[in-house]
Each structure stands twice: as C-alpha cells, then as structure tokens.
Tab-separated table of C-alpha atoms in Angstrom:
chain	number	residue	atom	x	y	z
A	9	UNK	CA	0.000	0.000	0.000
A	10	UNK	CA	1.458	3.346	-1.020
A	11	UNK	CA	1.536	6.190	1.445
A	12	UNK	CA	-0.860	9.052	0.974
A	13	UNK	CA	0.273	11.972	-1.160
A	14	UNK	CA	-0.130	15.493	0.205
A	15	UNK	CA	-0.838	18.146	-2.426
A	16	UNK	CA	0.201	21.630	-1.401
A	17	UNK	CA	-2.439	24.294	-1.894
A	18	UNK	CA	-1.011	27.796	-2.150
A	19	UNK	CA	-3.511	29.702	-4.203
A	20	UNK	CA	-2.231	28.939	-7.676
A	21	UNK	CA	-3.456	27.425	-10.915
A	22	UNK	CA	-5.569	24.449	-11.821
A	23	UNK	CA	-4.678	21.939	-9.108
A	24	UNK	CA	-7.888	19.980	-9.451
A	25	UNK	CA	-6.618	18.166	-12.523
A	26	UNK	CA	-3.737	16.730	-10.486
A	27	UNK	CA	-6.224	15.471	-7.903
A	28	UNK	CA	-8.354	14.002	-10.719
A	29	UNK	CA	-5.348	12.160	-12.096
A	30	UNK	CA	-4.500	10.632	-8.709
A	31	UNK	CA	-8.123	9.704	-8.162
A	32	UNK	CA	-8.288	7.983	-11.533
A	33	UNK	CA	-5.344	5.799	-10.500
A	34	UNK	CA	-6.832	5.219	-7.040
A	35	UNK	CA	-3.867	6.873	-5.348
A	36	UNK	CA	-4.792	8.364	-1.995
A	37	UNK	CA	-4.218	12.080	-1.540
A	38	UNK	CA	-5.052	15.007	0.701
A	39	UNK	CA	-4.840	18.778	0.350
A	40	UNK	CA	-2.481	20.570	2.694
A	41	UNK	CA	-1.829	24.275	3.278
A	42	UNK	CA	-0.266	24.592	6.751
A	43	UNK	CA	3.307	24.135	8.081
A	44	UNK	CA	2.207	21.415	10.504
A	45	UNK	CA	0.633	19.418	7.703
A	46	UNK	CA	3.867	19.651	5.724
A	47	UNK	CA	5.804	18.268	8.692
A	48	UNK	CA	3.485	15.283	8.862
A	49	UNK	CA	3.329	14.640	5.112
A	50	UNK	CA	4.756	11.377	3.788
A	51	UNK	CA	5.096	12.643	0.242
A	52	UNK	CA	4.495	16.101	-1.146
A	53	UNK	CA	3.454	17.272	-4.595
A	54	UNK	CA	3.694	20.994	-5.292
A	55	UNK	CA	1.795	21.823	-8.492
A	56	UNK	CA	1.341	25.253	-9.981
A	57	UNK	CA	1.049	27.301	-13.102
A	58	UNK	CA	1.586	31.007	-12.795
A	59	UNK	CA	4.021	33.625	-11.669
A	60	UNK	CA	7.192	32.825	-9.664
A	61	UNK	CA	6.894	35.947	-7.516
A	62	UNK	CA	3.241	35.319	-6.660
A	63	UNK	CA	4.035	31.716	-5.767
A	64	UNK	CA	6.811	32.730	-3.368
A	65	UNK	CA	4.694	35.495	-1.866
A	66	UNK	CA	1.908	33.018	-1.165
A	67	UNK	CA	4.368	30.540	0.340
A	68	UNK	CA	5.717	33.238	2.639
A	69	UNK	CA	2.248	34.433	3.563
A	70	UNK	CA	1.240	30.890	4.514
A	71	UNK	CA	4.584	30.579	6.387
A	72	UNK	CA	5.497	27.441	4.486
A	73	UNK	CA	9.097	28.151	3.546
A	74	UNK	CA	10.747	26.713	6.622
A	75	UNK	CA	8.629	23.592	6.898
A	76	UNK	CA	8.971	22.837	3.171
A	77	UNK	CA	12.740	23.185	3.349
A	78	UNK	CA	12.871	21.027	6.442
A	79	UNK	CA	10.639	18.319	4.964
A	80	UNK	CA	12.747	18.119	1.837
A	81	UNK	CA	16.016	18.071	3.764
A	82	UNK	CA	14.832	15.282	6.037
A	83	UNK	CA	14.093	13.079	3.051
A	84	UNK	CA	10.360	13.485	2.362
A	85	UNK	CA	9.840	12.767	-1.348
A	86	UNK	CA	8.958	16.055	-3.082
A	87	UNK	CA	7.589	16.372	-6.614
A	88	UNK	CA	7.470	19.881	-8.026
A	89	UNK	CA	5.435	20.341	-11.176
A	90	UNK	CA	6.223	23.349	-13.391
A	91	UNK	CA	6.317	26.270	-10.947
A	92	UNK	CA	6.585	23.734	-8.112
A	93	UNK	CA	9.937	22.766	-9.653
A	94	UNK	CA	11.056	26.342	-10.290
A	95	UNK	CA	10.546	27.579	-6.724
A	96	UNK	CA	13.106	25.023	-5.469
A	97	UNK	CA	15.845	27.223	-6.934
A	98	UNK	CA	17.348	30.499	-5.769
A	99	UNK	CA	15.790	33.082	-8.063
A	100	UNK	CA	13.964	33.675	-11.336
A	101	UNK	CA	14.274	36.161	-14.177
A	102	UNK	CA	10.487	36.328	-14.037
A	103	UNK	CA	10.420	38.041	-10.644
A	104	UNK	CA	13.641	39.864	-9.968
A	105	UNK	CA	14.461	40.506	-6.335
A	106	UNK	CA	12.220	37.712	-5.038
A	107	UNK	CA	14.027	34.753	-3.542
A	108	UNK	CA	12.985	31.177	-4.190
A	109	UNK	CA	13.234	28.380	-1.651
A	110	UNK	CA	16.914	28.014	-2.519
A	111	UNK	CA	16.947	24.289	-1.752
A	112	UNK	CA	18.708	23.705	-5.074
A	113	UNK	CA	21.435	25.974	-6.435
A	114	UNK	CA	20.705	27.699	-9.708
A	115	UNK	CA	18.409	30.137	-11.473
A	116	UNK	CA	15.222	30.155	-13.483
A	117	UNK	CA	15.689	31.741	-16.872
A	118	UNK	CA	13.624	32.698	-19.887
A	119	UNK	CA	13.782	30.961	-23.290
A	120	UNK	CA	16.155	32.741	-25.613
A	121	UNK	CA	15.726	30.691	-28.776
A	122	UNK	CA	13.685	31.516	-31.852
A	123	UNK	CA	10.584	29.485	-30.904
A	124	UNK	CA	7.330	31.034	-29.743
A	125	UNK	CA	6.979	31.877	-26.062
A	126	UNK	CA	5.235	30.492	-24.038
A	127	UNK	CA	6.026	26.989	-25.183
A	128	UNK	CA	2.538	25.555	-25.233
A	129	UNK	CA	2.161	21.993	-26.385
A	130	UNK	CA	3.691	18.535	-26.552
A	131	UNK	CA	7.387	17.929	-26.684
A	132	UNK	CA	9.780	14.998	-26.274
A	133	UNK	CA	11.746	14.282	-23.135
A	134	UNK	CA	15.214	12.853	-23.540
A	135	UNK	CA	16.336	10.724	-20.618
A	136	UNK	CA	19.921	11.499	-19.667
A	137	UNK	CA	20.159	9.530	-16.471
A	138	UNK	CA	18.121	6.880	-14.707
A	139	UNK	CA	15.464	7.971	-12.264
A	140	UNK	CA	12.608	6.159	-10.521
A	141	UNK	CA	10.312	8.692	-12.231
A	142	UNK	CA	11.207	7.145	-15.601
A	143	UNK	CA	9.990	3.645	-14.728
A	144	UNK	CA	8.007	2.359	-17.766
A	145	UNK	CA	8.544	5.651	-19.612
A	146	UNK	CA	10.099	5.164	-23.068
A	147	UNK	CA	12.875	7.521	-24.101
A	148	UNK	CA	11.691	10.563	-26.087
A	149	UNK	CA	8.150	10.249	-24.755
A	150	UNK	CA	5.868	13.235	-25.391
A	151	UNK	CA	4.748	15.354	-22.443
A	152	UNK	CA	2.673	18.550	-22.235
A	153	UNK	CA	4.492	21.816	-21.544
A	154	UNK	CA	3.215	25.303	-20.750
A	155	UNK	CA	5.969	27.719	-19.757
A	156	UNK	CA	8.247	30.582	-20.691
A	157	UNK	CA	10.947	29.907	-18.098
A	158	UNK	CA	13.010	26.890	-17.124
A	159	UNK	CA	15.448	25.859	-14.397
A	160	UNK	CA	19.180	26.062	-14.918
A	161	UNK	CA	20.776	24.155	-12.031
A	162	UNK	CA	24.363	24.906	-11.053
A	163	UNK	CA	25.003	21.202	-10.584
A	164	UNK	CA	24.401	19.635	-14.006
A	165	UNK	CA	24.346	16.179	-12.442
A	166	UNK	CA	20.845	16.751	-11.068
A	167	UNK	CA	19.384	17.007	-14.583
A	168	UNK	CA	17.626	13.700	-15.345
A	169	UNK	CA	15.932	14.676	-18.587
A	170	UNK	CA	16.146	17.391	-21.226
A	171	UNK	CA	13.923	18.814	-23.944
A	172	UNK	CA	14.665	20.681	-27.150
A	173	UNK	CA	12.821	23.956	-27.785
A	174	UNK	CA	14.996	26.376	-29.683
A	175	UNK	CA	17.595	25.368	-27.109
A	176	UNK	CA	18.134	22.353	-24.852
A	177	UNK	CA	16.699	22.791	-21.370
A	178	UNK	CA	16.294	20.562	-18.291
A	179	UNK	CA	12.775	19.126	-18.099
A	180	UNK	CA	13.269	16.608	-15.292
A	181	UNK	CA	15.323	17.265	-12.180
A	182	UNK	CA	16.258	14.762	-9.550
A	183	UNK	CA	18.474	15.184	-6.530
A	184	UNK	CA	18.045	12.493	-3.865
A	185	UNK	CA	14.385	12.728	-2.731
A	186	UNK	CA	13.725	15.912	-4.732
A	187	UNK	CA	11.957	15.474	-8.062
A	188	UNK	CA	10.752	18.080	-10.500
A	189	UNK	CA	9.123	18.104	-13.929
A	190	UNK	CA	8.826	21.220	-16.067
A	191	UNK	CA	5.986	19.556	-17.983
A	192	UNK	CA	2.575	18.677	-16.582
A	193	UNK	CA	2.268	14.924	-15.991
A	194	UNK	CA	-1.381	15.415	-15.017
A	195	UNK	CA	-2.057	16.748	-18.536
A	196	UNK	CA	0.217	14.405	-20.454
A	197	UNK	CA	-2.126	11.494	-21.068
A	198	UNK	CA	-1.294	7.912	-20.107
A	199	UNK	CA	2.486	8.383	-19.885
A	200	UNK	CA	2.060	11.445	-17.704
A	201	UNK	CA	-0.100	9.432	-15.330
A	202	UNK	CA	2.647	6.802	-15.234
A	203	UNK	CA	5.105	9.418	-13.959
A	204	UNK	CA	2.717	10.276	-11.127
A	205	UNK	CA	2.282	6.582	-10.398
A	206	UNK	CA	6.070	6.222	-10.205
A	207	UNK	CA	6.279	9.047	-7.694
A	208	UNK	CA	3.452	7.535	-5.662
A	209	UNK	CA	5.479	4.327	-5.380
A	210	UNK	CA	8.459	6.036	-3.698
A	211	UNK	CA	9.252	5.713	-0.003
A	212	UNK	CA	10.969	8.001	2.428
B	5	UNK	CA	11.220	20.675	-31.146
B	6	UNK	CA	7.883	22.239	-31.818
B	7	UNK	CA	4.914	19.985	-32.503
B	8	UNK	CA	1.639	21.011	-34.107
B	9	UNK	CA	-1.399	20.360	-31.920
B	10	UNK	CA	-4.558	18.667	-33.167
B	11	UNK	CA	-7.560	19.901	-31.214
B	12	UNK	CA	-11.029	18.382	-31.645
B	13	UNK	CA	-13.674	21.034	-31.080
B	14	UNK	CA	-16.997	20.220	-29.448
B	15	UNK	CA	-19.690	22.835	-30.009
B	16	UNK	CA	-22.201	22.133	-27.265
B	17	UNK	CA	-25.863	23.008	-27.233
B	18	UNK	CA	-27.860	22.712	-24.063
B	19	UNK	CA	-31.452	21.664	-24.006
B	20	UNK	CA	-32.695	21.769	-20.445
B	21	UNK	CA	-30.066	19.930	-18.441
B	22	UNK	CA	-28.817	17.865	-21.333
B	23	UNK	CA	-25.743	18.726	-23.319
B	24	UNK	CA	-25.400	17.695	-26.943
B	25	UNK	CA	-22.514	18.232	-29.307
B	26	UNK	CA	-23.677	19.830	-32.525
B	27	UNK	CA	-22.006	20.984	-35.690
B	28	UNK	CA	-23.145	23.928	-37.747
B	29	UNK	CA	-22.368	25.201	-41.183
B	30	UNK	CA	-21.290	28.832	-41.300
B	31	UNK	CA	-22.536	29.171	-37.736
B	32	UNK	CA	-26.051	27.945	-38.666
B	33	UNK	CA	-28.112	24.797	-39.466
B	34	UNK	CA	-27.060	22.552	-36.610
B	35	UNK	CA	-26.671	18.789	-36.714
B	36	UNK	CA	-26.673	16.722	-33.535
B	37	UNK	CA	-23.554	14.618	-33.000
B	38	UNK	CA	-23.590	13.107	-29.518
B	39	UNK	CA	-22.770	13.342	-25.847
B	40	UNK	CA	-19.807	15.632	-25.031
B	41	UNK	CA	-18.289	13.412	-22.332
B	42	UNK	CA	-18.301	10.320	-24.568
B	43	UNK	CA	-16.893	12.239	-27.509
B	44	UNK	CA	-14.148	13.817	-25.407
B	45	UNK	CA	-13.099	10.376	-24.156
B	46	UNK	CA	-13.166	8.984	-27.671
B	47	UNK	CA	-10.876	11.738	-29.014
B	48	UNK	CA	-8.594	11.489	-25.981
B	49	UNK	CA	-8.139	7.790	-26.656
B	50	UNK	CA	-7.464	8.529	-30.324
B	51	UNK	CA	-4.558	10.783	-29.352
B	52	UNK	CA	-6.020	14.311	-29.350
B	53	UNK	CA	-3.543	16.889	-28.005
B	54	UNK	CA	-6.182	19.069	-26.341
B	55	UNK	CA	-9.959	19.383	-26.441
B	56	UNK	CA	-11.951	22.549	-26.904
B	57	UNK	CA	-15.557	22.952	-25.718
B	58	UNK	CA	-17.727	25.802	-26.899
B	59	UNK	CA	-21.070	26.494	-25.288
B	60	UNK	CA	-23.055	27.864	-28.189
B	61	UNK	CA	-26.217	28.362	-26.140
B	62	UNK	CA	-24.323	30.564	-23.651
B	63	UNK	CA	-27.221	31.211	-21.310
B	64	UNK	CA	-27.249	31.286	-17.495
B	65	UNK	CA	-28.654	27.771	-17.398
B	66	UNK	CA	-26.364	26.332	-20.050
B	67	UNK	CA	-23.241	27.607	-18.287
B	68	UNK	CA	-24.057	25.509	-15.236
B	69	UNK	CA	-24.559	22.412	-17.376
B	70	UNK	CA	-21.322	23.189	-19.197
B	71	UNK	CA	-19.379	23.280	-15.922
B	72	UNK	CA	-20.800	19.921	-14.925
B	73	UNK	CA	-19.783	18.505	-18.292
B	74	UNK	CA	-16.227	19.845	-17.904
B	75	UNK	CA	-16.010	18.400	-14.432
B	76	UNK	CA	-16.993	14.967	-15.708
B	77	UNK	CA	-14.580	15.169	-18.622
B	78	UNK	CA	-11.652	16.298	-16.461
B	79	UNK	CA	-12.030	13.188	-14.315
B	80	UNK	CA	-11.412	10.961	-17.312
B	81	UNK	CA	-9.423	12.951	-19.828
B	82	UNK	CA	-5.845	13.969	-18.999
B	83	UNK	CA	-4.961	16.510	-21.636
B	84	UNK	CA	-5.589	20.279	-21.616
B	85	UNK	CA	-9.210	21.380	-21.831
B	86	UNK	CA	-10.385	24.741	-23.130
B	87	UNK	CA	-13.839	26.112	-22.427
B	88	UNK	CA	-15.535	28.946	-24.237
B	89	UNK	CA	-18.940	30.496	-24.754
B	90	UNK	CA	-20.536	33.043	-22.495
B	91	UNK	CA	-17.518	33.779	-20.313
B	92	UNK	CA	-17.958	37.423	-19.410
B	93	UNK	CA	-16.037	37.978	-16.196
B	94	UNK	CA	-13.100	36.831	-14.072
B	95	UNK	CA	-15.641	35.044	-11.925
B	96	UNK	CA	-17.008	33.078	-14.886
B	97	UNK	CA	-13.450	32.139	-15.789
B	98	UNK	CA	-12.645	31.087	-12.247
B	99	UNK	CA	-15.670	28.787	-12.191
B	100	UNK	CA	-14.462	27.166	-15.396
B	101	UNK	CA	-10.978	26.581	-13.924
B	102	UNK	CA	-12.463	25.164	-10.745
B	103	UNK	CA	-14.500	22.750	-12.818
B	104	UNK	CA	-11.287	21.480	-14.410
B	105	UNK	CA	-10.684	23.695	-17.441
B	106	UNK	CA	-7.088	24.667	-18.172
B	107	UNK	CA	-7.904	27.552	-20.465
B	108	UNK	CA	-10.873	29.763	-21.185
B	109	UNK	CA	-11.685	31.082	-24.594
B	110	UNK	CA	-13.225	34.548	-24.746
B	111	UNK	CA	-14.766	36.199	-27.754
B	112	UNK	CA	-17.524	38.828	-27.598
B	113	UNK	CA	-16.874	39.778	-23.960
B	114	UNK	CA	-13.254	40.658	-24.724
B	115	UNK	CA	-14.280	42.882	-27.622
B	116	UNK	CA	-16.630	44.828	-25.368
B	117	UNK	CA	-14.252	44.852	-22.415
B	118	UNK	CA	-10.616	44.315	-23.464
B	119	UNK	CA	-9.412	44.738	-19.847
B	120	UNK	CA	-10.924	41.317	-19.199
B	121	UNK	CA	-7.978	39.790	-21.076
B	122	UNK	CA	-5.576	41.556	-18.751
B	123	UNK	CA	-7.487	40.555	-15.636
B	124	UNK	CA	-7.718	36.886	-16.566
B	125	UNK	CA	-4.108	36.545	-17.669
B	126	UNK	CA	-2.819	38.327	-14.584
B	127	UNK	CA	-4.828	36.165	-12.256
B	128	UNK	CA	-4.568	32.775	-13.948
B	129	UNK	CA	-1.562	33.189	-16.210
B	130	UNK	CA	-1.205	34.079	-19.857
B	131	UNK	CA	-1.451	30.428	-20.905
B	132	UNK	CA	-5.006	30.232	-19.549
B	133	UNK	CA	-6.410	33.011	-21.721
B	134	UNK	CA	-7.384	32.193	-25.300
B	135	UNK	CA	-8.893	34.916	-27.439
B	136	UNK	CA	-11.298	33.588	-30.045
B	137	UNK	CA	-12.016	35.781	-33.018
B	138	UNK	CA	-14.566	35.218	-35.760
B	139	UNK	CA	-13.357	36.908	-38.906
B	140	UNK	CA	-14.880	37.641	-42.288
B	141	UNK	CA	-13.215	39.145	-45.306
B	142	UNK	CA	-15.078	42.176	-46.614
B	143	UNK	CA	-13.495	43.694	-49.664
B	144	UNK	CA	-9.789	43.743	-48.960
B	145	UNK	CA	-10.180	43.839	-45.225
B	146	UNK	CA	-10.573	41.166	-42.587
B	147	UNK	CA	-13.057	42.293	-39.953
B	148	UNK	CA	-13.947	40.858	-36.557
B	149	UNK	CA	-17.527	39.785	-35.868
B	150	UNK	CA	-19.069	39.379	-32.422
B	151	UNK	CA	-22.129	37.593	-30.996
B	152	UNK	CA	-21.460	34.278	-32.705
B	153	UNK	CA	-20.484	35.856	-35.976
B	154	UNK	CA	-23.653	37.926	-36.356
B	155	UNK	CA	-22.433	41.449	-35.618
B	156	UNK	CA	-19.775	43.323	-37.551
B	157	UNK	CA	-17.566	45.204	-35.091
B	158	UNK	CA	-15.769	46.899	-38.027
B	159	UNK	CA	-12.556	46.193	-36.199
B	160	UNK	CA	-9.551	44.995	-38.167
B	161	UNK	CA	-8.665	41.405	-37.306
B	162	UNK	CA	-4.932	42.112	-37.469
B	163	UNK	CA	-5.210	45.089	-35.149
B	164	UNK	CA	-7.413	43.169	-32.683
B	165	UNK	CA	-4.971	40.244	-32.675
B	166	UNK	CA	-2.116	42.574	-31.769
B	167	UNK	CA	-4.151	44.337	-29.088
B	168	UNK	CA	-5.191	41.022	-27.541
B	169	UNK	CA	-1.559	39.883	-27.446
B	170	UNK	CA	-0.476	43.123	-25.822
B	171	UNK	CA	-3.181	42.764	-23.157
B	172	UNK	CA	-1.962	39.292	-22.233
B	173	UNK	CA	-3.721	36.735	-24.442
B	174	UNK	CA	-1.835	33.432	-24.482
B	175	UNK	CA	-3.207	32.178	-27.796
B	176	UNK	CA	-5.452	33.286	-30.627
B	177	UNK	CA	-8.194	31.029	-31.967
B	178	UNK	CA	-8.962	32.358	-35.421
B	179	UNK	CA	-12.144	31.276	-37.225
B	180	UNK	CA	-12.927	32.288	-40.789
B	181	UNK	CA	-16.700	32.709	-40.757
B	182	UNK	CA	-17.021	32.247	-44.500
B	183	UNK	CA	-15.123	28.983	-44.205
B	184	UNK	CA	-16.726	27.402	-41.136
B	185	UNK	CA	-18.310	24.029	-41.830
B	186	UNK	CA	-17.819	24.527	-45.581
B	187	UNK	CA	-15.006	21.988	-45.778
B	188	UNK	CA	-13.091	24.185	-48.206
B	189	UNK	CA	-10.079	24.797	-45.994
B	190	UNK	CA	-9.022	27.344	-43.411
B	191	UNK	CA	-8.615	31.008	-44.302
B	192	UNK	CA	-4.875	30.608	-44.751
B	193	UNK	CA	-4.167	34.107	-45.973
B	194	UNK	CA	-5.750	35.555	-42.848
B	195	UNK	CA	-3.913	33.079	-40.598
B	196	UNK	CA	-0.589	33.903	-42.162
B	197	UNK	CA	-1.184	37.665	-41.858
B	198	UNK	CA	-2.011	37.357	-38.174
B	199	UNK	CA	0.902	35.035	-37.556
B	200	UNK	CA	3.319	37.569	-39.004
B	201	UNK	CA	2.085	40.195	-36.549
B	202	UNK	CA	1.969	38.269	-33.270
B	203	UNK	CA	4.359	36.041	-31.359
B	204	UNK	CA	1.788	33.980	-29.450
B	205	UNK	CA	0.445	30.694	-30.898
B	206	UNK	CA	-2.321	30.917	-33.496
B	207	UNK	CA	-4.940	28.167	-33.749
B	208	UNK	CA	-6.641	27.688	-37.112
B	209	UNK	CA	-10.372	27.059	-37.018
B	210	UNK	CA	-13.287	26.770	-39.381
B	211	UNK	CA	-13.346	24.943	-42.658
B	212	UNK	CA	-11.102	21.877	-42.586
B	213	UNK	CA	-12.731	19.362	-44.946
B	214	UNK	CA	-9.809	17.204	-45.957
B	215	UNK	CA	-6.373	16.135	-44.814
B	216	UNK	CA	-4.897	18.518	-47.338
B	217	UNK	CA	-6.820	21.433	-45.820
B	218	UNK	CA	-5.245	20.666	-42.460
B	219	UNK	CA	-1.783	20.485	-43.955
B	220	UNK	CA	-2.314	23.769	-45.789
B	221	UNK	CA	-3.430	25.521	-42.618
B	222	UNK	CA	-0.146	24.511	-41.040
B	223	UNK	CA	2.142	25.112	-44.002
B	224	UNK	CA	0.487	28.064	-45.734
B	225	UNK	CA	-1.348	29.566	-42.766
B	226	UNK	CA	1.589	28.843	-40.414
B	227	UNK	CA	-0.877	27.718	-37.736
B	228	UNK	CA	0.577	26.366	-34.484
B	229	UNK	CA	-2.478	24.236	-33.849
B	230	UNK	CA	-5.592	23.221	-35.759
B	231	UNK	CA	-9.137	22.962	-34.508
B	232	UNK	CA	-11.143	20.214	-36.177
B	233	UNK	CA	-14.840	19.431	-35.811
B	234	UNK	CA	-16.727	17.962	-38.793
B	235	UNK	CA	-13.947	15.660	-39.969
B	236	UNK	CA	-13.879	13.926	-36.599
B	237	UNK	CA	-17.569	14.163	-35.735
B	238	UNK	CA	-18.685	12.524	-38.962
B	239	UNK	CA	-16.007	9.821	-38.564
B	240	UNK	CA	-14.194	10.704	-41.756
B	241	UNK	CA	-10.867	10.421	-39.998
B	242	UNK	CA	-9.591	9.578	-36.540
B	243	UNK	CA	-7.129	11.861	-34.758
B	244	UNK	CA	-4.463	9.205	-35.273
B	245	UNK	CA	-5.096	9.105	-39.033
B	246	UNK	CA	-4.717	12.865	-39.288
B	247	UNK	CA	-1.463	12.696	-37.349
B	248	UNK	CA	-0.059	9.891	-39.474
B	249	UNK	CA	-0.824	11.873	-42.611
B	250	UNK	CA	0.836	15.016	-41.261
B	251	UNK	CA	3.913	13.058	-40.209
B	252	UNK	CA	4.221	11.688	-43.733
B	253	UNK	CA	4.099	15.260	-45.002
B	254	UNK	CA	7.016	16.181	-42.761
B	255	UNK	CA	4.964	17.993	-40.117
B	256	UNK	CA	5.951	17.258	-36.557
B	257	UNK	CA	3.108	16.007	-34.344
B	258	UNK	CA	2.892	13.890	-31.191
B	259	UNK	CA	2.196	10.314	-32.182
C-alpha cells in the first residue's frame, strides 16, 4: 500500500486536474496548506502554473518556507510540477528581487531561442540519467508543456531529462528525494499518469 | 522541437439539463452529434492533443450544465481542456478553472471589455487566456464579428490580434466565418497575416474538410495548432489518421 500523497495548496493554478489524475489511478491524496501538515506529510506534490513571484509570496504568507525546506532536507519525497519545480531554486528572471526556496542551487531563466513563447504543447523528453520517475517511460516520450521559463541548475548532475525547444533545457530534475518536472504529468495522457504513479510508489 | 497540436472542437448546445454536441455550417443549421463526455473520451483515446468545448447556447442555465460537463470530462481525460462560450467575467473564468478547465476562450466579452484579457491573464496566467475571433473578409479587409459571428464590429482582425496579445492573451483562436463548416479549408491568408504580426500561438479554425486542408493551414497559414470538428464528428478520420498523414508530409506532431 502506497503512502498518501499530500498536495500543497497555495492559491495557484488548476490543481484539481492533479487530484483528478491521482483519483483515476486510485492513489490516496489530501490537500495541505499549513506548516504542521507539511511536517506530517509522507510525500508532497507541489503543483502550480503562474508567476514565480506570486508563488513565493503566497508561500511566505502561509509561512510554508521553513517547513517545506525542512521536509525536503529530512528526506520526504517532493515532486514539483512546473512552478513547483522552479521555486526550489534560488531566483527567477520572471520576478527579480524575489528569492525562491533556494533548496537547489541555480536560477530560473527565460527561453532565448527563436521558438514562440510560451512553449505551449507537446514535446519529447530525452532521458539522460536513470530515475525512478522514468519507470516504464520510453525515451523521447511526449509530455505537455506550458511555460516561458526553465530551471538552470548549477550542478548539471541533477538534470535527469532534457527537452529541445529552440535550445536544450532541463525538463526533469532529480536530486536524492527531490523530483521536478517542467511539464505537466497530469495533462500528459497515459504516460504522464505513469510518472505520477512512479512518484506515488516512492518511499521516504 | 515544436509539434503542431490537433484539437477536436466540441460545439455544445444545451437543451434543459442535457448537453449535446452539434455541428453547424457557417454558424447555422445545426446537426446533432452526440454526448460531449463520450466524444471527449473517444478523441482522448485517439490521441487528441487538447480538447476545446464551446457552449453555443451561452445562457445562465447552459453555463451551469457546461461546468458539470467539464467536471466529468476532467475526471477521465488527462490533456488540456479549453472552455468557451458566455464567459464574461473573471468570476465566470474562475468557475471554469475550478470545474477542471485549463484555459478559457473569450470572444464577444473581450471585444466589449478588453481589460478582461488583462485581468484573466494576470490572475490565472497568460497560458489560460485564449482569445477567439470570428473573422470575415469584406473587400480587402478582414473584420472581426461578435455575438457568434452575427455582428460586424468593423474592427480589423490584425489590429485586434495585436491588441489582444499586448493585453496578455496566451493564444489566438482564429475562425474564418465564411469557411466554417464549408469543408473548403481554413482562411490561410488571414492566418498567415495574423501570424506575421503576433508572437503567441495561433490556432486555425473553421473549414477543414480534408487532410490537405489541415496540412495547408499549417504550411500556408503557419498555424501552431488546428481545430477540427466535422472531420472527426462525422467519422471521416480519426485523430491518429490525421497525425499519421501530417507526419508523412514532414509535419511534426505527437504520435
């Protein structure tokens, strides 16, 4: 029996679709929004579409920064989706002067290639190292992306997958118990659901 | 690598509490197709990249039924869902997102109140705000029509596209009124003109009647995505068949 997943609610985006995806796969979940709930969580998913600055402001307002950092550092599996991945880093070009969680070293930067921004649509993910998230996921699988910014980690070794969009950017991050996808597994059909299932199977 | 999106479009009409997908020709003479939830699932399983729902009744009552439909669909279908028809305020948009929509498509309301684009994209993100425009060529000019293509706003389509982008629209859904349901192809000249003037994705809509029409919308019209109704509803092609054809023609799609 997998442990329950706690989805962080911090006033952003369409989070219902993530809950729908878990429900469809009969994976147990709960909504959390308080520091105490984060401390107790067995596994955390932080979803989110929207603005980096707004996300961090909401996290500060709900006083979640410390407990999130602590949970991650004590080994609680964390999956950040899109903005939930970006806020793990130190700062973003999207919201200058606003600090991220800073759990991972690096910055969030804007696309500089010739392609249209935001990237909105399906794109291939190239696996560059093994990760439990990739269980049963073929190489170059298509996932759904909606974003103008992406993470550029200082430590290249934490990049598990990359995608090509005018330039090559990291689309899957993994460092120990910290996982992040720039794409939206909850909107990426059957293979996207498989990624969520893989995360649900992890243990602290 | 950029891939072109194939988006089945479900025009929904609401009779009492029942929703039915219909398809019109040039915005009129409707044919009943089927239940929106079943059709959405069918296209999802065929490999659709997104699904677009348009409430063509757009009344108080129909909006409630529409939200219920979206809720049901979002429990079964895990690709982006767009909802349009009768969205007039941030509150309407919020209700759609809560029901499980990823994007809202706004048409007439944005023409009357362009600030709505700004409000929605600031609150929910640029990606969540699609501006739909119904366009007809009159003489040498392309003009925008409101109220389901019935009222000439006398506004230039190119200018409106640029304004919408500036205000924060994430995508433009461009329908050629003269082409809709005619199966004679998209208005590729219009699509190309708009595409040259904006940086956000442009979705071609109205008129695809053959595989070649779809290809032309992408190659000649430079569309980033194509909306398809009749071809799928009348079972002429499956989503997968369209994608296989496009791949053979060198167009990159998700297979």
